[in-house]
Tab-separated table of C-alpha atoms (C1' of nucleotides) in Angstrom:
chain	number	residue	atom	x	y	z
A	1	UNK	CA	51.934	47.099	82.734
A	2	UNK	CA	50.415	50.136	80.731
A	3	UNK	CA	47.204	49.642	82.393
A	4	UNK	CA	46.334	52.644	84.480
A	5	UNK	CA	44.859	51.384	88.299
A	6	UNK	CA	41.259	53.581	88.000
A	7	UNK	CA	39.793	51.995	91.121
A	8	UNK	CA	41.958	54.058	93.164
A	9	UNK	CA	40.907	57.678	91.795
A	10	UNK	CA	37.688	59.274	92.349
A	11	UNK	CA	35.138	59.829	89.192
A	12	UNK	CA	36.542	63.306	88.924
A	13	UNK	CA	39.571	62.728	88.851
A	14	UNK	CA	39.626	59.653	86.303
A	15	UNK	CA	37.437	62.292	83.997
A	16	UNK	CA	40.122	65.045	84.036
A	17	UNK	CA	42.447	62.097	82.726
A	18	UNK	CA	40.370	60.859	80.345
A	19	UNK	CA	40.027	64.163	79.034
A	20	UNK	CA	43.098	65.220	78.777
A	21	UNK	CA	44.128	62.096	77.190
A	22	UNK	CA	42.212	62.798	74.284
A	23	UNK	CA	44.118	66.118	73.852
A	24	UNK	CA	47.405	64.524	74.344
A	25	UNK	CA	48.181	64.567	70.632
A	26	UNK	CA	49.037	67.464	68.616
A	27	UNK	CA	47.243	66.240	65.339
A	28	UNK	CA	43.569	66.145	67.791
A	29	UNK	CA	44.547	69.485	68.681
A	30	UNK	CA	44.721	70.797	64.602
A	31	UNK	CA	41.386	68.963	64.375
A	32	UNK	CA	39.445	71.257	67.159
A	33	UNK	CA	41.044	73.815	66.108
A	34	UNK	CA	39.986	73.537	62.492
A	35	UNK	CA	36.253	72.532	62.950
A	36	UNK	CA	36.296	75.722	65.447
A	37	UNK	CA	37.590	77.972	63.013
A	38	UNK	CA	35.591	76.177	59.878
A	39	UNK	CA	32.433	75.390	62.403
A	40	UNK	CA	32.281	72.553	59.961
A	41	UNK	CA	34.751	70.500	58.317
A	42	UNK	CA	34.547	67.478	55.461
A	43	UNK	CA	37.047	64.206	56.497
A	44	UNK	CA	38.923	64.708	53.350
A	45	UNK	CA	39.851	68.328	53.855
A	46	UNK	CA	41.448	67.455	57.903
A	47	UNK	CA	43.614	64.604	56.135
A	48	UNK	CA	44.711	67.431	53.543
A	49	UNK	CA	45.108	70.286	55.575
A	50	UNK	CA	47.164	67.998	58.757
A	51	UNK	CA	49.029	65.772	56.109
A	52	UNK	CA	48.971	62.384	58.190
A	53	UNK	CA	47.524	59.343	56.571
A	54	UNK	CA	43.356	59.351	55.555
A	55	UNK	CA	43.129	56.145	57.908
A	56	UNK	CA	45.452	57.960	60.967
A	57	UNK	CA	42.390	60.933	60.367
A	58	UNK	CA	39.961	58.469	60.885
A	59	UNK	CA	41.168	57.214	64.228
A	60	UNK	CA	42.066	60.362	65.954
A	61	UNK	CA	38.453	61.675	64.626
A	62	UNK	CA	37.149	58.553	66.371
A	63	UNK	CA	38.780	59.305	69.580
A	64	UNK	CA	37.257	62.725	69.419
A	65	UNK	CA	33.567	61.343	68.987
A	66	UNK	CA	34.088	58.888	71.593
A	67	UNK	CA	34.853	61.914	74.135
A	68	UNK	CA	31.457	63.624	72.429
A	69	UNK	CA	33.410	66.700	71.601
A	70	UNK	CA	32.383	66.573	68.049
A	71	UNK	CA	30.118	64.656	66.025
A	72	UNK	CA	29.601	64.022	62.171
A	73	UNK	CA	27.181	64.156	59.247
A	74	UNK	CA	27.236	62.188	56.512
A	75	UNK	CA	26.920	64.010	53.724
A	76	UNK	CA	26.872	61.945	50.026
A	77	UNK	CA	30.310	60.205	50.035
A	78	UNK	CA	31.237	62.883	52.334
A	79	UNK	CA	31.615	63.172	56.384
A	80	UNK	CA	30.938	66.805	57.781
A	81	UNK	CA	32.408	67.388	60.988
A	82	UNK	CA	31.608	69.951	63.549
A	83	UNK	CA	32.488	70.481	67.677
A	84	UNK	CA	29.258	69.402	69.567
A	85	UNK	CA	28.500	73.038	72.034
A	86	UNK	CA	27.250	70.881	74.708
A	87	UNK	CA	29.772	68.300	75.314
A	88	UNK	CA	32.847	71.063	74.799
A	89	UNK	CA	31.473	73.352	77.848
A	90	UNK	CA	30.892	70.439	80.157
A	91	UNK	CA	34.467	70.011	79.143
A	92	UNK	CA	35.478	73.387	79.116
A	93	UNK	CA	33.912	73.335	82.697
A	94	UNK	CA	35.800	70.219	84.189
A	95	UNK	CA	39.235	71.315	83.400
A	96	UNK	CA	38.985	75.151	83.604
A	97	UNK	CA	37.298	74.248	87.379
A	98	UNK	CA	40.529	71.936	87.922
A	99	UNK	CA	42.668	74.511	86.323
A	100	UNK	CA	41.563	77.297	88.776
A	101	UNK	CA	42.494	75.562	92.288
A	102	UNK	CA	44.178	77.670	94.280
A	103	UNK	CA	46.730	77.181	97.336
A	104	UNK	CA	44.425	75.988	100.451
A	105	UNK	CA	47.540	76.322	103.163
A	106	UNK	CA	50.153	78.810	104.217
A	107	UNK	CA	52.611	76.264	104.765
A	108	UNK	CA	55.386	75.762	102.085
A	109	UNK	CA	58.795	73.907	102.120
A	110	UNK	CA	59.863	75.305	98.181
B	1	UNK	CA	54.541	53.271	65.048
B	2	UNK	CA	53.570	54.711	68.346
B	3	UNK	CA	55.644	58.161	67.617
B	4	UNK	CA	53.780	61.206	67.419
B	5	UNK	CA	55.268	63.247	64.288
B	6	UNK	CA	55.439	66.588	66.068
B	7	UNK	CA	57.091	68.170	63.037
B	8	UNK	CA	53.349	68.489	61.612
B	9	UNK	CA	52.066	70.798	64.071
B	10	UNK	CA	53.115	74.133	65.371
B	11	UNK	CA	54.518	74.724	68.668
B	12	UNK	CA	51.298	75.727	70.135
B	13	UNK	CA	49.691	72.738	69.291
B	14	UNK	CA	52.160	70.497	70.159
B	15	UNK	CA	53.059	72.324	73.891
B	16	UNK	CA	49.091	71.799	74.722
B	17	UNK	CA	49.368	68.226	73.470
B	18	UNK	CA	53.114	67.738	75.709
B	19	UNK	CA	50.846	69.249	78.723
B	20	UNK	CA	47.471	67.355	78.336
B	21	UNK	CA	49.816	64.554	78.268
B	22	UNK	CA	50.964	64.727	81.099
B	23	UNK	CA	47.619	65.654	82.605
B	24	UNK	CA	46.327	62.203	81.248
B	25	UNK	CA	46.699	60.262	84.014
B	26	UNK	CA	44.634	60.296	87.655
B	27	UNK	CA	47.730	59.844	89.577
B	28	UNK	CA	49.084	63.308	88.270
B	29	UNK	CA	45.579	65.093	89.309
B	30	UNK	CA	45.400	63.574	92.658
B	31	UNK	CA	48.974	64.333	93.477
B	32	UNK	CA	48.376	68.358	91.936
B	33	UNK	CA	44.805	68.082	93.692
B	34	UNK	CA	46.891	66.529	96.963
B	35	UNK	CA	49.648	69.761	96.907
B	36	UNK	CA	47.009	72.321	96.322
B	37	UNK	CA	45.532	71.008	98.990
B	38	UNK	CA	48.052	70.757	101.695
B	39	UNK	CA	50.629	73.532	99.896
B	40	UNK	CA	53.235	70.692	100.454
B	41	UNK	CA	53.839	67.649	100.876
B	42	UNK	CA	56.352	64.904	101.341
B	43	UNK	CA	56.709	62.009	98.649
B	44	UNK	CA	56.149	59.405	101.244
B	45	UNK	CA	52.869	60.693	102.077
B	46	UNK	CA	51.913	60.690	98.844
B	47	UNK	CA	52.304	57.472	98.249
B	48	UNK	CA	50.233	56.647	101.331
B	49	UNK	CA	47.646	58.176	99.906
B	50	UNK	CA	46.934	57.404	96.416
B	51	UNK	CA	48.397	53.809	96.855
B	52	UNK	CA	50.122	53.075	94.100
B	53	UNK	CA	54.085	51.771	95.080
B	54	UNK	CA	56.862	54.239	95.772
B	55	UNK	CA	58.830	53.603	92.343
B	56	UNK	CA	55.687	54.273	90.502
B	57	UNK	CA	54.764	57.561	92.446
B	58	UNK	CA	58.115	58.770	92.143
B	59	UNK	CA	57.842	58.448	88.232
B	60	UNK	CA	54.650	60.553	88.167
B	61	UNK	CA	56.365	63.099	89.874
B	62	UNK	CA	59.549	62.904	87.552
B	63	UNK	CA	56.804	63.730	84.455
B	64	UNK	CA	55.172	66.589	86.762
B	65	UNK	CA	58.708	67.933	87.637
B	66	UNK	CA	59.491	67.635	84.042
B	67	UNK	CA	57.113	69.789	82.783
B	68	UNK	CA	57.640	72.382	85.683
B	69	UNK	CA	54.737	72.416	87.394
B	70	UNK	CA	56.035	70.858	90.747
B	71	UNK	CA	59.043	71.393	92.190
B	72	UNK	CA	60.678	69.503	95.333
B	73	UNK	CA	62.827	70.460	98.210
B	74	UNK	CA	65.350	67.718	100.117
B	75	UNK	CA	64.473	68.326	103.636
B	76	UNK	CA	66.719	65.373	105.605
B	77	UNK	CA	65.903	61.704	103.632
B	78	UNK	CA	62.718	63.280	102.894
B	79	UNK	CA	61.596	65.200	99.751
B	80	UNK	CA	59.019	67.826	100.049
B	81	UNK	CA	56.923	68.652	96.614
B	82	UNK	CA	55.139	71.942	95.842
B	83	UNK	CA	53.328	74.069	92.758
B	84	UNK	CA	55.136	76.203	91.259
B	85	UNK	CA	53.036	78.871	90.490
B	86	UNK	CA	54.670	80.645	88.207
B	87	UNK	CA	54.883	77.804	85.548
B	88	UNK	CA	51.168	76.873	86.133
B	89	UNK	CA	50.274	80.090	85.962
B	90	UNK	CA	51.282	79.680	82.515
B	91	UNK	CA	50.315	76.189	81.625
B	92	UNK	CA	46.400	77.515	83.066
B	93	UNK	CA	46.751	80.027	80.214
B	94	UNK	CA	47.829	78.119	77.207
B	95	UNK	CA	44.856	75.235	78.021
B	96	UNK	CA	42.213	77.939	79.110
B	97	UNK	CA	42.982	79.919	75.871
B	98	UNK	CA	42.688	76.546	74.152
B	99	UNK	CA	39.098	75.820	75.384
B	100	UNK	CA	37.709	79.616	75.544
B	101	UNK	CA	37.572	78.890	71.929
B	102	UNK	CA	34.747	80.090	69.491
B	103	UNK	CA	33.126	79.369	66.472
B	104	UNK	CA	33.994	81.326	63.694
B	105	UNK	CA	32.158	80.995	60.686
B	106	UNK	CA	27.957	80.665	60.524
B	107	UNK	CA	28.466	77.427	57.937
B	108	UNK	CA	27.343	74.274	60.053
B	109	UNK	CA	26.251	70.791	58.845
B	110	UNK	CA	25.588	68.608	62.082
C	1	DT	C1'	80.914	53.041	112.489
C	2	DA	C1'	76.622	50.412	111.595
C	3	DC	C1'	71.854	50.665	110.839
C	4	DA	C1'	67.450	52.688	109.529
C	5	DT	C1'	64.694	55.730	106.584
C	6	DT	C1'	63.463	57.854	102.390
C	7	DA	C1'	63.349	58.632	97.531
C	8	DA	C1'	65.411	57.922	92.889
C	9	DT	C1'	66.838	54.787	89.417
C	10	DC	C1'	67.176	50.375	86.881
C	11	DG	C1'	65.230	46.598	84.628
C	12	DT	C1'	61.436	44.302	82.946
C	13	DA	C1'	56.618	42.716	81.883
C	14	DA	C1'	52.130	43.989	80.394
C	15	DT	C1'	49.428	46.996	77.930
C	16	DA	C1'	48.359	51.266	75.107
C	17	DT	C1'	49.172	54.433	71.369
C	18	DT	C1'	50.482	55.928	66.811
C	19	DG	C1'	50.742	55.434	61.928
C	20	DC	C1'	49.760	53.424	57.688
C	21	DA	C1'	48.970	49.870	53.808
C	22	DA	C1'	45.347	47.152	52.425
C	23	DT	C1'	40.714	46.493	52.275
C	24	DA	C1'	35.763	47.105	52.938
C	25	DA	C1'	31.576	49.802	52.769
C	26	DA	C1'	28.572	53.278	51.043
C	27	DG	C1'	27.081	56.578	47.900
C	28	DC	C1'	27.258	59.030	43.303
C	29	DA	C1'	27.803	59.266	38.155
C	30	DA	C1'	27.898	57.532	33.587
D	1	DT	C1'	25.431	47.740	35.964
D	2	DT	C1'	30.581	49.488	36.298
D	3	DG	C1'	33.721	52.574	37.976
D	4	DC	C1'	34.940	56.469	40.970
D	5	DT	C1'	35.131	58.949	45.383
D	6	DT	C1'	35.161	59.128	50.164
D	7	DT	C1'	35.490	57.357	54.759
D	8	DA	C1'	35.773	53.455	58.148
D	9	DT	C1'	37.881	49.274	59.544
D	10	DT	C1'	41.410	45.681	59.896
D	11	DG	C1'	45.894	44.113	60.809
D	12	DC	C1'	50.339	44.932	61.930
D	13	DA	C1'	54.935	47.078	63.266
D	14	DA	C1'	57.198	50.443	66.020
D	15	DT	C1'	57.231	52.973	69.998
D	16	DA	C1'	55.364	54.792	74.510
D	17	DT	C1'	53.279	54.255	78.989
D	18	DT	C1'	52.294	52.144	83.380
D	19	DA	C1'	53.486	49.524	87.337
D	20	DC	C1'	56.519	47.483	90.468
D	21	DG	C1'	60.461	44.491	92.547
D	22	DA	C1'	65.162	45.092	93.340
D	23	DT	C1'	68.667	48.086	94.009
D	24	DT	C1'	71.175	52.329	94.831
D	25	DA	C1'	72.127	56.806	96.898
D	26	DA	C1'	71.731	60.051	100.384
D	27	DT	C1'	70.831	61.427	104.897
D	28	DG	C1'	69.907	60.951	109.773
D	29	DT	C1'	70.446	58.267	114.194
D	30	DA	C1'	72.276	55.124	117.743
DNA sequence: TACATTAATCGTAATATTGCAATAAAGCAA
DNA sequence: TTGCTTTATTGCAATATTACGATTAATGTA
């Protein structure tokens, strides 16, 4: 069906997903990755320095603001982007926290 | 088209997409959450309790397997799944090295 | 052997994602 | 104003993902 059953996950859990969702795609990867090592970053130069499509920019930049992870300036014709702080420890947080569970049991089968 | 082009990104950036991807979806952090939890744990429990059919859980743990960071022992008609550390070890690495990112210019706009 | 139990696979329907051409919107420059 | 530049949005085609019923395969039990 496509359509992923949320009801029966806990808030957590559903946020992890929706997290990592958003970094399931190499070209929003080269995006963070830029405006980290830029701090800021004009529309024009991402769709330059990736080489997809201006309008395939645009969408994967979306998906980024929708998460909060980094938000934009206008700036004359011009859109400057840079990583929001606040939003990318909270996230930072979630999955490092999920990242660093560690074996609760002795018992083991493999 | 719904194909990622991969051959625009380097490896790194496309072996954090291939595991966030697989990380984007709450059945795959309950079941990790679920064998951290209880070290191991047989497929039928599983699906008693996340709730989703059989078929469906069993593909979630194909994509889990796939990647590495499960692995499952036959015991009878029974299959028991576990971590393997080793590969998550790694897989913690490459997304925490991802996130401790930091800002490397003073330039900002937003 | 026959039957039950468990998990994987197959096939399919519904929905989501990716990518881009075409277009719209918004600002600057002459 | 007109034309240019830049980014967002729309619409669509191709592909991927999610979910599950039906079936198969493998093992254990009577």
């Amino acid at each position: 069906m496509g359509v992923t059953k949320k009801e029966k996950f806990n808030q957590e859990q559903n946020e992890i997903a929706t997290v990592a969702k958003v970094f399931a795609h190499p070209a929003r990867i080269a995006i963070i990755q830029q405006l980290f090592k830029l701090n800021a970053c004009v529309c024009g130069d991402l769709v330059n320095e990736i080489g997809l499509a201006q309008p395939t920019i645009s969408q994967h930049l979306k998906e980024l603001k929708n998460l909060g992870i980094i938000k934009g300036e206008v700036e004359g014709t011009s859109v400057c982007y840079c990583i929001n702080d606040e939003v990318w420890n909270k996230t930072k947080k979630l999955l490092v926290n999920f990242l660093n569970q560690n074996i609760h049991s002795e018992k083991n089968c493999c």
